[in-house]
Coordinates of C-alpha atoms in Angstrom, one line a residue:
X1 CA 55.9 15.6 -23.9
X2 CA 54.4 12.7 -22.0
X3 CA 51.5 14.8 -21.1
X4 CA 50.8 16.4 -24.3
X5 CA 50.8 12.7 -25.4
X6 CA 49.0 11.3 -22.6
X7 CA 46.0 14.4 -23.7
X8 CA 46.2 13.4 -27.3
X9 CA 45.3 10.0 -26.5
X10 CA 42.8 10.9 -24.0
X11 CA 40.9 13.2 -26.6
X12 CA 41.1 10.4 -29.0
X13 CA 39.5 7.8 -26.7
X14 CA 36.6 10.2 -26.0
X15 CA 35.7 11.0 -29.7
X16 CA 35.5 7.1 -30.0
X17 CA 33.5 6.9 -26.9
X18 CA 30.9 9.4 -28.0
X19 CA 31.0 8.6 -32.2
X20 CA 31.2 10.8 -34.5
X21 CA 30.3 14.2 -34.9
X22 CA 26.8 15.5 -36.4
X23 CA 29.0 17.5 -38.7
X24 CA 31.1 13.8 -40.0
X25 CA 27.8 12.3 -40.5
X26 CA 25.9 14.0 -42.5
X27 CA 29.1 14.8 -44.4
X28 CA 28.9 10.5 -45.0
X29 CA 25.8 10.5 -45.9
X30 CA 25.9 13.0 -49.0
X31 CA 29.1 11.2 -49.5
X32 CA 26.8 7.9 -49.9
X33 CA 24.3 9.5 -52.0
X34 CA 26.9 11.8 -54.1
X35 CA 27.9 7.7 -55.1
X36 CA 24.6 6.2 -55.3
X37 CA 23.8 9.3 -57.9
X38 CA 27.2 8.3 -60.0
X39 CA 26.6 4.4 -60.1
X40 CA 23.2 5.6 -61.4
X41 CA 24.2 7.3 -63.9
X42 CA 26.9 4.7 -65.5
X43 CA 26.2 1.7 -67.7
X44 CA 28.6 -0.4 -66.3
X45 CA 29.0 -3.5 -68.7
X46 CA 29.7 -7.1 -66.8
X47 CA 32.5 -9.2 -69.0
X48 CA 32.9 -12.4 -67.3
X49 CA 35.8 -13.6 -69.6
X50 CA 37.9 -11.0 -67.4
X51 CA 36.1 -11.2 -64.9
X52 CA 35.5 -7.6 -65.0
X53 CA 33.2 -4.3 -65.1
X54 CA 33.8 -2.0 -68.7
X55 CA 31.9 1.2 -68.8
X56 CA 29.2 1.6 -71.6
X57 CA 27.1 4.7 -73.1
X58 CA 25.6 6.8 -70.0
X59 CA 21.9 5.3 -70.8
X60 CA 20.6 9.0 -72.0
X61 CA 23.4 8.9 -74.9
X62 CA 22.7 5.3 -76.6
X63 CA 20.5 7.5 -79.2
X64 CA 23.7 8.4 -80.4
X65 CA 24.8 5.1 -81.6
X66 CA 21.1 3.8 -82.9
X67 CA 20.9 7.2 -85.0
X68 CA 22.4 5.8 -88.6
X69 CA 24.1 9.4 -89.1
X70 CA 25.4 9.3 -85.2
X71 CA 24.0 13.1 -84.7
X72 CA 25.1 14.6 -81.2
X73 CA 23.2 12.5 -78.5
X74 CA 22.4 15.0 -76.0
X75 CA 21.0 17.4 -79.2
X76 CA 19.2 14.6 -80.2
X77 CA 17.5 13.6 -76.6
X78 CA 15.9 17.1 -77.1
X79 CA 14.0 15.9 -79.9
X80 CA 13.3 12.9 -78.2
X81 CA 11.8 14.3 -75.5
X82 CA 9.4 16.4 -77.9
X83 CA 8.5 13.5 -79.5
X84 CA 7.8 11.6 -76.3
X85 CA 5.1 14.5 -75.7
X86 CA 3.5 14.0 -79.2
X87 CA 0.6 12.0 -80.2
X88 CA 2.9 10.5 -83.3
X89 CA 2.4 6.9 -84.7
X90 CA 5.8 7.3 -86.3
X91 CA 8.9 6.1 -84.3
X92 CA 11.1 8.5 -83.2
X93 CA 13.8 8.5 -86.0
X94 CA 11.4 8.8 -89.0
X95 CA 8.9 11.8 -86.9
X96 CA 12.5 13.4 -87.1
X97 CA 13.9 13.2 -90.7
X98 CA 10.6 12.2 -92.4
X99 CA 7.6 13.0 -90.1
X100 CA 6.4 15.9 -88.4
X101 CA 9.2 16.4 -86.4
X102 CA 11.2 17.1 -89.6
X103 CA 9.9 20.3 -89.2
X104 CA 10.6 21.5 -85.6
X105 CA 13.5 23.5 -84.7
X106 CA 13.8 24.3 -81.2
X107 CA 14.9 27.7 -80.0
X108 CA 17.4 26.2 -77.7
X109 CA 19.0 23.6 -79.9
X110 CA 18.6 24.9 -83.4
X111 CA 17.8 22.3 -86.5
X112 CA 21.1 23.2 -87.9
X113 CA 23.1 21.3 -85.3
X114 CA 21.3 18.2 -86.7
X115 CA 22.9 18.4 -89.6
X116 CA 26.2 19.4 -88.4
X117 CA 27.0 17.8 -85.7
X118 CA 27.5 14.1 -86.8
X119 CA 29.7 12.4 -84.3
X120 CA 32.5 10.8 -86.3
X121 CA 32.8 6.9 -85.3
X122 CA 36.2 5.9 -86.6
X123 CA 36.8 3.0 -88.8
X124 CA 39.3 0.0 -87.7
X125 CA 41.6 1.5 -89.9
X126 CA 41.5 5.1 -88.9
X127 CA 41.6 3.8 -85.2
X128 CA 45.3 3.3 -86.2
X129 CA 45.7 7.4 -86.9
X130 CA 44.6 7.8 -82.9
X131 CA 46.3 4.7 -81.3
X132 CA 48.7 5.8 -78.5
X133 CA 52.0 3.7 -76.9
X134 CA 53.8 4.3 -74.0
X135 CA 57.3 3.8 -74.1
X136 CA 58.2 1.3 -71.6
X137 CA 61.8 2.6 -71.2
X138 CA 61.4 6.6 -70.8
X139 CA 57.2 6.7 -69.9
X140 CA 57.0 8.8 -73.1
X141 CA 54.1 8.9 -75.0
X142 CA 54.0 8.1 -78.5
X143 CA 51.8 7.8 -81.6
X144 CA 51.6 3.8 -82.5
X145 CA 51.6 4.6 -86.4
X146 CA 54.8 6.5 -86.6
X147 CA 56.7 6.4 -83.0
X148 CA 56.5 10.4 -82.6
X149 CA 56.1 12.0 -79.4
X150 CA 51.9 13.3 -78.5
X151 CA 51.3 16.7 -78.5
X152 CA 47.2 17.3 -77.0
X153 CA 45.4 19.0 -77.7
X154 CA 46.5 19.4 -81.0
X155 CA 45.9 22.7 -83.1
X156 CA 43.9 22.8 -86.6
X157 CA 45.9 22.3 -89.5
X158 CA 46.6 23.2 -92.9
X159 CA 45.6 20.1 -95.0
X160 CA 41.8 21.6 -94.3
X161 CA 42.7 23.7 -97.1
X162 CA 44.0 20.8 -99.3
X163 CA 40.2 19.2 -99.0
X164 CA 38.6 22.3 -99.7
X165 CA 40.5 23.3 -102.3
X166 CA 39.6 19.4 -104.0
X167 CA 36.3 21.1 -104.7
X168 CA 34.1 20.5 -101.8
X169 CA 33.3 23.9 -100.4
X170 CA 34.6 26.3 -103.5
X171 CA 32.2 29.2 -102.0
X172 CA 34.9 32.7 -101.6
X173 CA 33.0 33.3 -98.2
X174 CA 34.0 30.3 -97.2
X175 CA 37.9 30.8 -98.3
X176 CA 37.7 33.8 -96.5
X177 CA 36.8 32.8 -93.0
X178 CA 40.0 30.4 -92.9
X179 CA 42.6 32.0 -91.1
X180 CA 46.1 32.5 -92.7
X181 CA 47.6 31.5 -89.9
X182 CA 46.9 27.3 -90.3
X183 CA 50.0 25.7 -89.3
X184 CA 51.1 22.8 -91.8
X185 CA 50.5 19.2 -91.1
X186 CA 53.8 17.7 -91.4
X187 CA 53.6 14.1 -91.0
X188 CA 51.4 11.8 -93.1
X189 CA 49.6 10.6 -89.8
X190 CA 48.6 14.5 -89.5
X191 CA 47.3 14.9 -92.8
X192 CA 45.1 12.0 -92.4
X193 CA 44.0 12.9 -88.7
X194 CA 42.8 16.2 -90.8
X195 CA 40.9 13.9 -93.6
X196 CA 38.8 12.6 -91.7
X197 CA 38.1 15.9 -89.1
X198 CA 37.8 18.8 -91.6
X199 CA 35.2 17.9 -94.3
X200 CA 32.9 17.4 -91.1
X201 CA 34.2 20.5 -90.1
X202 CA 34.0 22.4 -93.4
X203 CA 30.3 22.2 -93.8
X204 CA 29.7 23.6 -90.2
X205 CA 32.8 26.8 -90.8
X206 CA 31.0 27.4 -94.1
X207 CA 27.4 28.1 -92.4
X208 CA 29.5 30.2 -89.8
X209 CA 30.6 32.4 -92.8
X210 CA 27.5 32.7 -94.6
X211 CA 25.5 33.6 -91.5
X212 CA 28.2 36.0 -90.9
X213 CA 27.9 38.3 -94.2
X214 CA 24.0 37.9 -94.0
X215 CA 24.3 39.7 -90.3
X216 CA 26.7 42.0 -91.5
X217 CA 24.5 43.0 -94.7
X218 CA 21.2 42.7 -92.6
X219 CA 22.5 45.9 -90.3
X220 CA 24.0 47.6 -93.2
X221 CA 20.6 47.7 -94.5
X222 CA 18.7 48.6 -90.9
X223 CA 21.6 51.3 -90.3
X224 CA 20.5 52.7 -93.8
X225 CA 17.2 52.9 -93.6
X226 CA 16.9 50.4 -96.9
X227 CA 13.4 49.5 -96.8
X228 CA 13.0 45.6 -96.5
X229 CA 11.4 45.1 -99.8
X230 CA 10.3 41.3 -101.2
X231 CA 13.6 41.5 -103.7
X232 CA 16.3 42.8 -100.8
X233 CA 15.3 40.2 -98.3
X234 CA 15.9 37.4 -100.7
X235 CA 18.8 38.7 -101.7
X236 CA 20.1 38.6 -98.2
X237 CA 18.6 35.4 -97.0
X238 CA 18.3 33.1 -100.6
X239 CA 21.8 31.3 -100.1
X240 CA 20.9 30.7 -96.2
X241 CA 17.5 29.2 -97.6
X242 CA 19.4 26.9 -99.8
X243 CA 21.3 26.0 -97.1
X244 CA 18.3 24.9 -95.0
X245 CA 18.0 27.4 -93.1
X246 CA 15.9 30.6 -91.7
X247 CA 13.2 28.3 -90.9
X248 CA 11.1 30.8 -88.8
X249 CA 10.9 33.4 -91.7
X250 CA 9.3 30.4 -94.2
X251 CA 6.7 28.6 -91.4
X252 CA 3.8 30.0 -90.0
X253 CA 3.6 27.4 -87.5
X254 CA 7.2 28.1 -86.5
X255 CA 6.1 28.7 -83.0
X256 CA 3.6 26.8 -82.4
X257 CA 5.7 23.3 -83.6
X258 CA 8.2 24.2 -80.3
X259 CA 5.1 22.4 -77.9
X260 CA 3.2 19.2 -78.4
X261 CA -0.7 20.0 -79.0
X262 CA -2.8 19.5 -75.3
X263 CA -5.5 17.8 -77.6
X264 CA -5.5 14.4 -79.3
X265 CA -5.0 15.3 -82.7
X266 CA -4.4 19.0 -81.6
X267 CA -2.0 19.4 -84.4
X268 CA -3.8 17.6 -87.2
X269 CA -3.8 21.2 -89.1
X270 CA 0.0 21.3 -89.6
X271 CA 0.0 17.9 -91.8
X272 CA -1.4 20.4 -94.6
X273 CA 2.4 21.5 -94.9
X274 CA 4.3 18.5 -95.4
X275 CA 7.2 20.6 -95.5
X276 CA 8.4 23.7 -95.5
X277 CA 8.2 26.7 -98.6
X278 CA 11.3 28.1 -100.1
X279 CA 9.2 31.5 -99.9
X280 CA 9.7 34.2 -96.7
X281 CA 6.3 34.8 -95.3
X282 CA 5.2 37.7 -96.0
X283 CA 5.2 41.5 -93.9
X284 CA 9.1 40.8 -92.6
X285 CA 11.5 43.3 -91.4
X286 CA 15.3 43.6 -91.1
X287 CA 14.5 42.5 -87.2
X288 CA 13.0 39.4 -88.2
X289 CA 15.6 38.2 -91.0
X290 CA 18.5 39.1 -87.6
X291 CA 16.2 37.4 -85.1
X292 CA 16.1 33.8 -87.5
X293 CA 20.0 34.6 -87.9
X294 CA 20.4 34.8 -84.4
X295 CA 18.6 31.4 -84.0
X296 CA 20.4 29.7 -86.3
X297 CA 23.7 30.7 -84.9
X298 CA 23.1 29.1 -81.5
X299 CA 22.1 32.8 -79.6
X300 CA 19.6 30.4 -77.7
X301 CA 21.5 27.6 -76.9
X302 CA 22.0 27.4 -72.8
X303 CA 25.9 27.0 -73.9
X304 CA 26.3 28.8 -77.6
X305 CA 28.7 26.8 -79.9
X306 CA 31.8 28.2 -81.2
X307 CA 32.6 29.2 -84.5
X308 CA 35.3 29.2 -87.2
X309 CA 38.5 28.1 -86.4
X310 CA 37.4 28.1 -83.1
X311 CA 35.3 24.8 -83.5
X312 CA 38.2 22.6 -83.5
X313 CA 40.1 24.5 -80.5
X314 CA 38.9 21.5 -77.9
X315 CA 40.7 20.1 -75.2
X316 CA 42.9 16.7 -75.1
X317 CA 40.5 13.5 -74.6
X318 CA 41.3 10.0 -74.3
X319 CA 40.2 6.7 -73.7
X320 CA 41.1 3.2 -72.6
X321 CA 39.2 0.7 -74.5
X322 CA 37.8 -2.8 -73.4
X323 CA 41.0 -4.6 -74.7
X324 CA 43.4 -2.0 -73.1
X325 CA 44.2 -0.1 -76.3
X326 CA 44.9 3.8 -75.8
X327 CA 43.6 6.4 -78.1
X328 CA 44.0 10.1 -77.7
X329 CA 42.9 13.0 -79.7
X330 CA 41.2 16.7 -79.6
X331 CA 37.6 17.1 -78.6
X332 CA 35.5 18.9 -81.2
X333 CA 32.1 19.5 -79.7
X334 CA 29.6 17.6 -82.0
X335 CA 32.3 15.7 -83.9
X336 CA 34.5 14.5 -82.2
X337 CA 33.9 12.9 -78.6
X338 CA 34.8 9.9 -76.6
X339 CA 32.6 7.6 -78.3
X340 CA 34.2 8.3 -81.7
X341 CA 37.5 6.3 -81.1
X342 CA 35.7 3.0 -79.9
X343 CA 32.5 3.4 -82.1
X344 CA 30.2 4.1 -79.2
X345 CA 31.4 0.7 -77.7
X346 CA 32.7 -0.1 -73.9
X347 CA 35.9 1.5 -72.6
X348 CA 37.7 1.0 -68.8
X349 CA 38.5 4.2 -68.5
X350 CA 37.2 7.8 -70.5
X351 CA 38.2 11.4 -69.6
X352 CA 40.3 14.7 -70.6
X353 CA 44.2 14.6 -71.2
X354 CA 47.2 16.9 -71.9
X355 CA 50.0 15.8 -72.9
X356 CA 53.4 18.0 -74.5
X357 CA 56.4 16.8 -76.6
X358 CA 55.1 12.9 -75.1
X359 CA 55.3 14.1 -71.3
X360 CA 51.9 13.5 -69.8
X361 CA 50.8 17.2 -67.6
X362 CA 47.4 16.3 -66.7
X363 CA 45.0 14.0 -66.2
X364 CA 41.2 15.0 -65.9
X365 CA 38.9 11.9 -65.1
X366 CA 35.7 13.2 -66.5
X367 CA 33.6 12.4 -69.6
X368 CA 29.7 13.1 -69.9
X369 CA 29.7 10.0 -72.6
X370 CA 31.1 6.9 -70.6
X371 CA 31.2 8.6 -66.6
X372 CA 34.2 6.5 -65.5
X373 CA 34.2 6.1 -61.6
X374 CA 37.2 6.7 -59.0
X375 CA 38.4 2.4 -59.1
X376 CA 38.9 2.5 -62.7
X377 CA 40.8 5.8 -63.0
X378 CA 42.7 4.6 -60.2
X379 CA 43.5 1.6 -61.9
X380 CA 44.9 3.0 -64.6
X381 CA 47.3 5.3 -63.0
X382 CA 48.8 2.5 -61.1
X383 CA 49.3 0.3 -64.4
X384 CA 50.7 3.8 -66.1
X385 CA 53.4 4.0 -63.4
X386 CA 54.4 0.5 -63.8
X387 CA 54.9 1.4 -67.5
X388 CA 57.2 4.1 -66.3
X389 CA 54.7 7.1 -66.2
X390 CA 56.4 9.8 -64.2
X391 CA 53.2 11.5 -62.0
X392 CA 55.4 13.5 -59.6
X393 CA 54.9 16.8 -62.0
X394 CA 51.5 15.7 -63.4
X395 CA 48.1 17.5 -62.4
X396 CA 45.4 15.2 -61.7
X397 CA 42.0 17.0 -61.8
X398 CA 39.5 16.4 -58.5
X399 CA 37.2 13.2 -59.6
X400 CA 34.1 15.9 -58.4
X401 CA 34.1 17.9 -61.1
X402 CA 33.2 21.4 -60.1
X403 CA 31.9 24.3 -62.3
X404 CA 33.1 27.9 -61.0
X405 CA 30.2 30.3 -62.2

């Protein structure tokens, strides 16, 4: 009605009168800092030949790519941040594989990860196995080496089995922890993708086994009563030794390396072990030899790591490089990320994916490596439905990521 219109207008002329509400601006102001905080936190990359911003390495991750071995950057920034407390001369990357640092391994990220989790940076010819079209006729998405539709995430498969059984891991534990259920790779693109993901892998499953039967032994033993003699502690720990680990039942100063000394030179005593014995210390119980298992399996870690088959059970991720190429492919934590498709180099656009028989079902705009902001994810959904990318049934994820505890 004319007065119900005539009321409307009046309201809307007062809230313009008096500005807005206390409630609207404090709401802009976090909005403003919520913003501020994200620009922060990106390394955005100036290219003047296109006249455009490319997203680099989140500053805290570059580690990654100046490690030779590429080891897990936010494992390795925990290291870094020990050494930045220490009265080293050594830079950071020999105190870590040569130095004293060689030594420490922190409760809450275990030394093992070091030496598993080597983020695989793709070659220019594997970048082919990973390369992603979309077809410009149906908005279909398709692998660019052999034209078939993209499944992601995509499972663990079978030719796992084919590199183990060349030789690499011939251990029985290890034979035993795959499950029987591996579905076959089918195309030769598959069994590639698999090349280069499982031998990474096996090392990491093979640990997870090994670990496993030492636990399960370890309580056999307590339940028994077995007294933990010199000869049945070796038995049970000797392999894991081997192995490199149970480093808290072979140092003394296992402790005592977590904290930088509050003295210059404070630590001057711990050079006399230049590294560590194959030998247990003596006086150690069944607790102890679960304890140092229970470290080395991640029981610490703020966010423990899976295991088994379950490593490779990761969520769709893609990203859009610097020349608009697309790659897709499934996240394995401490292997497999963002950075390993363009080598740790700039990308528009990063973030999680899923995708079934070629139809795209969501869209998540979120990756710790590269932090892409709202213009560029925006960006490439308009270009995506100029290429015919249907997103009437497709589920694009809040750009504010939040965590439900």
């Amino acid at each position: 009605s004319a007065s119900a219109a005539a009321a409307a207008a009046t309201a809307a002329a007062t809230a313009a009168a008096t500005g807005p509400t206390a409630d609207q601006v404090r709401i802009a102001a976090l909005e403003k800092k919520l913003k501020k905080v994200m620009l922060s936190s990106q390394e955005r990359v100036n290219w003047p030949a296109i006249g455009q911003e490319v997203l680099g390495l989140a500053p805290r991750l570059w580690i990654e790519v100046l490690d030779p071995r590429h080891r897990y950057a936010t494992l390795l920034y925990d290291y870094w941040r020990r050494w930045e407390i220490s009265d080293t001369r050594d830079h950071f990357f020999n105190w870590l594989d040569r130095g004293m640092g060689s030594l420490i391994d922190l409760p809450h990220v275990p030394r093992r990860l070091l030496d598993e989790w080597q983020v695989i940076y793709l070659r220019r010819e594997q970048q082919d196995l990973f390369r992603v079209l979309i077809d410009p006729e149906t908005g279909r998405f398709v692998w660019e080496l052999d034209g078939t539709p993209v499944t992601m995430p995509a499972p663990l498969q079978r030719s796992f089995c084919r590199v183990v059984n060349n030789g690499e891991f011939p251990q029985k534990e290890y034979f035993d922890c795959l499950p029987a259920d591996l579905p076959l790779a089918t195309t030769p693109r598959e069994r590639e993708v698999a090349d280069v993901l499982m031998p990474v892998l096996g090392k990491s499953c093979r640990r997870d086994c090994l670990l496993a039967s030492a636990r399960k032994k370890t309580e056999a033993a307590k339940r028994d009563g077995l007294e933990p003699s010199p000869e049945r502690l070796a038995a049970v720990t000797s392999v894991l030794i081997a192995e490199g680990l149970m480093c808290q039942l072979r140092d003394p100063y296992f402790e005592e390396r977590q904290d930088a000394a509050i003295t210059p030179n404070g630590h001057a005593h711990l050079r006399a072990m230049p590294q560590l014995p194959e030998e247990l210390l003596p006086g150690l119980g069944w607790d102890e030899v679960l304890s140092a298992i229970d470290h080395d399996q991640g029981a610490h870690m703020k966010t423990p790591f899976a295991q088994g088959r379950a490593r490779a059970d990761g969520k769709g991720i893609f990203v859009l490089d610097s020349l608009g190429s697309l790659y897709c492919g499934t996240k394995v934590r401490g292997v497999f990320h963002h950075s390993s498709f363009v080598r740790g180099h700039c990308v528009k656009v990063a973030g999680g994916i899923s995708i079934v028989d070629g139809w795209l079902q969501q869209l998540s705009p979120h990756s710790g490596h590269y932090q892409p902001s709202e213009e560029h994810v925006s960006d490439m959904i308009s270009d995506w439905k100029s290429r015919g990318v249907a997103f009437s049934c497709v589920e694009v994820k809040s750009f504010v990521k939040v965590k439900v505890r």
